Amino acid sequence: MKINNKGIIFVISAPSGAGKTTICEHLLKNLNNLKMSISHTTRKPRTGEKNGVNYYFINKAKFKEMIEKGDFIEWAEVYGNLYGTSKKMINDLLNSGNDILLDIDIQGAKNIKKIYKKSVLIFILPPSIEELKRRLQNRNEEPEIIQKRLNKVADEINEYKFYDYLVINDDFEEALKKVMCIIQSERLKIKRVSKNFIKNFLQ
Ligand code: 5GP
């Protein structure tokens, strides 16, 4: 039974290579009432990525038009591409009674927290920089991209204090369990329990 009627926004950020995407996929499979927000981006789809599933892939002109129309709750430039979370996506998911999972970068996480004070920010890190390097090299990314990502990590790691939770992805199963525990505990917080819960319970 769902005991809170207001959806919770969970934001997950991590340097690429920390295992965030796989963790998000497993969370969606394992937890009820949790839906992923699909961002808009000007980045080109990678092999296997589908429009409307991984992202809404749009061109720069369309993205700029959406910024001007105020369609985004937050947007940011990451590695030269634009990424944004649409207001409609968030409102539709919250109105349908679901909690939302946002896989966005630190700039986006900060903006979401400003707007939704009760959102929950989770930061995922690999066990070490060496391990991160190794994971990125295994991904077949171009050396230039890997270097760009590694350069960004130092800035990103300094921002971890801004988040509510820190999970180190050393062992995948353990890390997944920890993130699931965070979500379950947040859902059970008394401050989030719907006022109607007691009323309905006594009826
Ligand atoms: P990728 O291109 O690897 O899918 O994502 C690159 C980065 O952009 C990741 O850190 C991801 O979390 C971030 N990102 C994806 N969508 C959004 C969004 O809507 N807003 C912001 N601020 N960052 C996003």
Short mmCIF file of C-alpha atoms and ligand atoms in Angstrom, two decimals:
data_model
loop_
_atom_site.label_atom_id
_atom_site.label_comp_id
_atom_site.label_asym_id
_atom_site.label_seq_id
_atom_site.Cartn_x
_atom_site.Cartn_y
_atom_site.Cartn_z
CA MET A 1 0.00 0.00 0.00
CA LYS A 2 1.28 3.47 -0.87
CA ILE A 3 1.19 5.67 2.23
CA ASN A 4 2.31 8.97 0.75
CA ASN A 5 0.22 10.74 -1.84
CA LYS A 6 2.79 13.26 -3.02
CA GLY A 7 5.37 11.79 -5.38
CA ILE A 8 9.01 11.98 -4.33
CA ILE A 9 11.71 13.14 -6.72
CA PHE A 10 14.90 11.07 -6.49
CA VAL A 11 17.91 12.49 -8.31
CA ILE A 12 20.85 10.25 -9.07
CA SER A 13 24.11 11.80 -10.24
CA ALA A 14 27.50 10.24 -10.80
CA PRO A 15 30.60 10.62 -12.93
CA SER A 16 30.19 8.49 -16.08
CA GLY A 17 31.57 5.05 -15.35
CA ALA A 18 30.21 4.93 -11.80
CA GLY A 19 27.48 2.47 -12.82
CA LYS A 20 24.56 4.87 -12.50
CA THR A 21 22.67 3.76 -15.61
CA THR A 22 22.67 0.09 -14.58
CA ILE A 23 21.59 1.00 -11.05
CA CYS A 24 18.70 3.07 -12.43
CA GLU A 25 17.59 0.21 -14.70
CA HIS A 26 17.50 -2.20 -11.75
CA LEU A 27 15.65 0.27 -9.53
CA LEU A 28 12.91 0.63 -12.12
CA LYS A 29 12.59 -3.15 -12.40
CA ASN A 30 12.58 -3.78 -8.64
CA LEU A 31 10.51 -0.95 -7.20
CA ASN A 32 6.84 -0.16 -7.73
CA ASN A 33 5.56 3.36 -8.37
CA LEU A 34 8.92 4.55 -9.59
CA LYS A 35 9.20 6.06 -13.07
CA MET A 36 12.14 7.49 -14.92
CA SER A 37 12.02 11.02 -16.23
CA ILE A 38 13.13 11.05 -19.87
CA SER A 39 15.25 14.10 -20.65
CA HIS A 40 15.56 16.00 -23.91
CA THR A 41 19.02 16.22 -25.43
CA THR A 42 20.84 17.54 -28.47
CA ARG A 43 23.35 14.65 -28.20
CA LYS A 44 23.25 12.09 -31.01
CA PRO A 45 21.80 8.69 -30.02
CA ARG A 46 24.36 5.98 -29.19
CA THR A 47 24.00 2.51 -30.66
CA GLY A 48 20.87 0.89 -29.26
CA GLU A 49 19.40 4.09 -27.83
CA LYS A 50 15.82 4.88 -28.79
CA ASN A 51 13.97 8.16 -29.06
CA GLY A 52 11.39 8.48 -26.29
CA VAL A 53 13.02 5.66 -24.32
CA ASN A 54 16.53 6.81 -23.39
CA TYR A 55 16.04 10.45 -24.34
CA TYR A 56 14.00 12.67 -26.60
CA PHE A 57 16.65 13.43 -29.19
CA ILE A 58 16.11 16.90 -30.63
CA ASN A 59 18.20 19.44 -32.51
CA LYS A 60 19.68 22.63 -31.05
CA ALA A 61 17.07 24.91 -32.63
CA LYS A 62 14.21 22.92 -31.09
CA PHE A 63 16.01 22.81 -27.72
CA LYS A 64 16.49 26.60 -27.78
CA GLU A 65 12.84 27.05 -28.69
CA MET A 66 11.87 24.93 -25.67
CA ILE A 67 14.14 27.04 -23.41
CA GLU A 68 12.48 30.21 -24.68
CA LYS A 69 9.01 28.79 -24.13
CA GLY A 70 9.99 27.93 -20.52
CA ASP A 71 9.39 24.21 -21.14
CA PHE A 72 12.30 23.07 -18.94
CA ILE A 73 12.42 22.88 -15.15
CA GLU A 74 16.18 22.74 -15.53
CA TRP A 75 18.63 22.39 -18.36
CA ALA A 76 22.40 22.30 -18.64
CA GLU A 77 25.26 21.92 -21.08
CA VAL A 78 27.22 18.72 -20.46
CA TYR A 79 30.25 17.81 -22.61
CA GLY A 80 29.11 20.26 -25.30
CA ASN A 81 25.57 18.90 -25.57
CA LEU A 82 22.38 20.32 -24.11
CA TYR A 83 20.22 18.28 -21.72
CA GLY A 84 16.95 19.31 -20.10
CA THR A 85 14.14 18.03 -17.90
CA SER A 86 10.72 19.06 -19.16
CA LYS A 87 8.18 20.54 -16.77
CA LYS A 88 5.46 18.50 -18.42
CA MET A 89 7.30 15.23 -17.82
CA ILE A 90 7.72 15.96 -14.09
CA ASN A 91 4.16 17.21 -13.60
CA ASP A 92 2.60 14.29 -15.49
CA LEU A 93 4.58 11.73 -13.47
CA LEU A 94 3.84 13.41 -10.14
CA ASN A 95 0.14 13.71 -11.00
CA SER A 96 -0.02 10.02 -11.88
CA GLY A 97 0.98 9.22 -8.28
CA ASN A 98 4.46 7.98 -9.06
CA ASP A 99 7.83 8.77 -7.57
CA ILE A 100 10.34 10.02 -10.12
CA LEU A 101 13.89 9.00 -10.81
CA LEU A 102 16.05 11.65 -12.47
CA ASP A 103 19.44 10.76 -13.92
CA ILE A 104 20.88 14.24 -14.28
CA ASP A 105 24.16 16.02 -13.65
CA ILE A 106 25.15 18.13 -10.66
CA GLN A 107 24.01 21.44 -12.15
CA GLY A 108 20.58 19.91 -12.75
CA ALA A 109 20.46 18.32 -9.29
CA LYS A 110 21.12 21.68 -7.63
CA ASN A 111 18.36 23.33 -9.63
CA ILE A 112 15.87 20.57 -8.83
CA LYS A 113 16.64 20.89 -5.09
CA LYS A 114 15.99 24.65 -5.28
CA ILE A 115 12.54 24.04 -6.77
CA TYR A 116 11.61 20.82 -4.96
CA LYS A 117 13.06 21.17 -1.45
CA LYS A 118 11.91 17.68 -0.52
CA SER A 119 13.65 16.00 -3.42
CA VAL A 120 16.28 13.42 -2.49
CA LEU A 121 19.73 13.70 -4.06
CA ILE A 122 21.89 10.59 -4.31
CA PHE A 123 25.52 10.72 -5.41
CA ILE A 124 27.20 7.57 -6.69
CA LEU A 125 30.96 7.21 -6.89
CA PRO A 126 33.24 4.41 -8.09
CA PRO A 127 35.70 3.14 -5.44
CA SER A 128 38.65 5.11 -6.87
CA ILE A 129 39.82 7.28 -9.76
CA GLU A 130 41.93 4.35 -11.05
CA GLU A 131 38.84 2.14 -11.14
CA LEU A 132 36.88 4.87 -12.92
CA LYS A 133 39.65 5.18 -15.54
CA ARG A 134 39.61 1.42 -16.05
CA ARG A 135 35.81 1.34 -16.48
CA LEU A 136 35.87 4.22 -18.98
CA GLN A 137 38.64 2.58 -21.00
CA ASN A 138 36.59 -0.63 -21.17
CA ARG A 139 33.70 1.27 -22.72
CA ASN A 140 35.25 1.84 -26.13
CA GLU A 141 34.90 5.59 -25.78
CA GLU A 142 37.36 7.79 -27.68
CA PRO A 143 40.46 8.74 -25.60
CA GLU A 144 39.55 12.43 -25.94
CA ILE A 145 36.08 11.82 -24.44
CA ILE A 146 37.56 9.70 -21.64
CA GLN A 147 39.98 12.51 -20.78
CA LYS A 148 37.14 15.06 -20.81
CA ARG A 149 35.12 12.89 -18.44
CA LEU A 150 38.06 12.31 -16.11
CA ASN A 151 38.80 16.05 -16.01
CA LYS A 152 35.22 16.71 -14.96
CA VAL A 153 35.35 14.18 -12.12
CA ALA A 154 37.51 16.38 -9.86
CA ASP A 155 34.96 19.22 -10.09
CA GLU A 156 32.07 16.82 -9.60
CA ILE A 157 33.52 15.10 -6.54
CA ASN A 158 33.86 18.45 -4.79
CA GLU A 159 30.11 18.85 -5.04
CA TYR A 160 29.18 15.65 -3.20
CA LYS A 161 28.44 17.55 0.04
CA PHE A 162 25.48 19.10 -1.67
CA TYR A 163 23.78 15.70 -1.92
CA ASP A 164 21.72 13.86 0.71
CA TYR A 165 23.31 10.43 0.24
CA LEU A 166 26.63 9.04 -0.98
CA VAL A 167 26.86 5.49 -2.31
CA ILE A 168 30.15 3.94 -3.39
CA ASN A 169 29.68 1.45 -6.21
CA ASP A 170 32.39 -1.02 -5.31
CA ASP A 171 30.20 -4.11 -5.43
CA PHE A 172 27.21 -3.63 -7.76
CA GLU A 173 24.68 -5.72 -5.78
CA GLU A 174 25.62 -3.93 -2.55
CA ALA A 175 25.38 -0.49 -4.15
CA LEU A 176 21.98 -1.34 -5.63
CA LYS A 177 20.73 -2.57 -2.24
CA LYS A 178 21.88 0.67 -0.63
CA VAL A 179 20.08 2.86 -3.16
CA MET A 180 16.93 0.72 -2.77
CA CYS A 181 17.14 1.17 1.01
CA ILE A 182 17.42 4.94 0.59
CA ILE A 183 14.31 5.02 -1.60
CA GLN A 184 12.33 2.73 0.72
CA SER A 185 13.31 4.72 3.83
CA GLU A 186 12.42 8.05 2.24
CA ARG A 187 9.03 6.64 1.28
CA LEU A 188 8.37 5.67 4.91
CA LYS A 189 9.31 9.01 6.47
CA ILE A 190 6.50 10.26 8.68
CA LYS A 191 6.75 13.74 7.17
CA ARG A 192 5.84 12.25 3.79
CA VAL A 193 2.93 10.11 4.97
CA SER A 194 -0.36 11.32 3.52
CA LYS A 195 -2.74 13.06 5.96
CA ASN A 196 -5.51 10.86 4.61
CA PHE A 197 -3.66 7.74 5.66
CA ILE A 198 -4.91 7.74 9.30
CA LYS A 199 -8.41 8.80 8.22
CA ASN A 200 -8.62 5.91 5.75
CA PHE A 201 -6.96 3.52 8.18
CA LEU A 202 -9.61 4.15 10.86
CA GLN A 203 -12.51 3.81 8.48
P1 5GP B 1 24.95 10.85 -21.37
O1 5GP B 1 25.21 11.66 -22.60
O2 5GP B 1 26.13 10.01 -20.98
O3 5GP B 1 23.65 10.08 -21.46
O4 5GP B 1 24.74 11.90 -20.18
C1 5GP B 1 25.73 12.84 -19.88
C2 5GP B 1 25.37 13.55 -18.58
O5 5GP B 1 24.19 14.34 -18.74
C3 5GP B 1 25.07 12.60 -17.41
O6 5GP B 1 25.78 13.07 -16.28
C4 5GP B 1 23.58 12.72 -17.21
O7 5GP B 1 23.23 12.50 -15.86
C5 5GP B 1 23.36 14.17 -17.61
N1 5GP B 1 21.95 14.45 -17.96
C6 5GP B 1 21.09 13.66 -18.64
N2 5GP B 1 19.89 14.26 -18.75
C7 5GP B 1 20.00 15.45 -18.11
C8 5GP B 1 19.07 16.53 -17.86
O8 5GP B 1 17.90 16.52 -18.25
N3 5GP B 1 19.55 17.59 -17.17
C9 5GP B 1 20.84 17.65 -16.72
N4 5GP B 1 21.18 18.74 -16.02
N5 5GP B 1 21.73 16.67 -16.93
C10 5GP B 1 21.32 15.58 -17.62
#
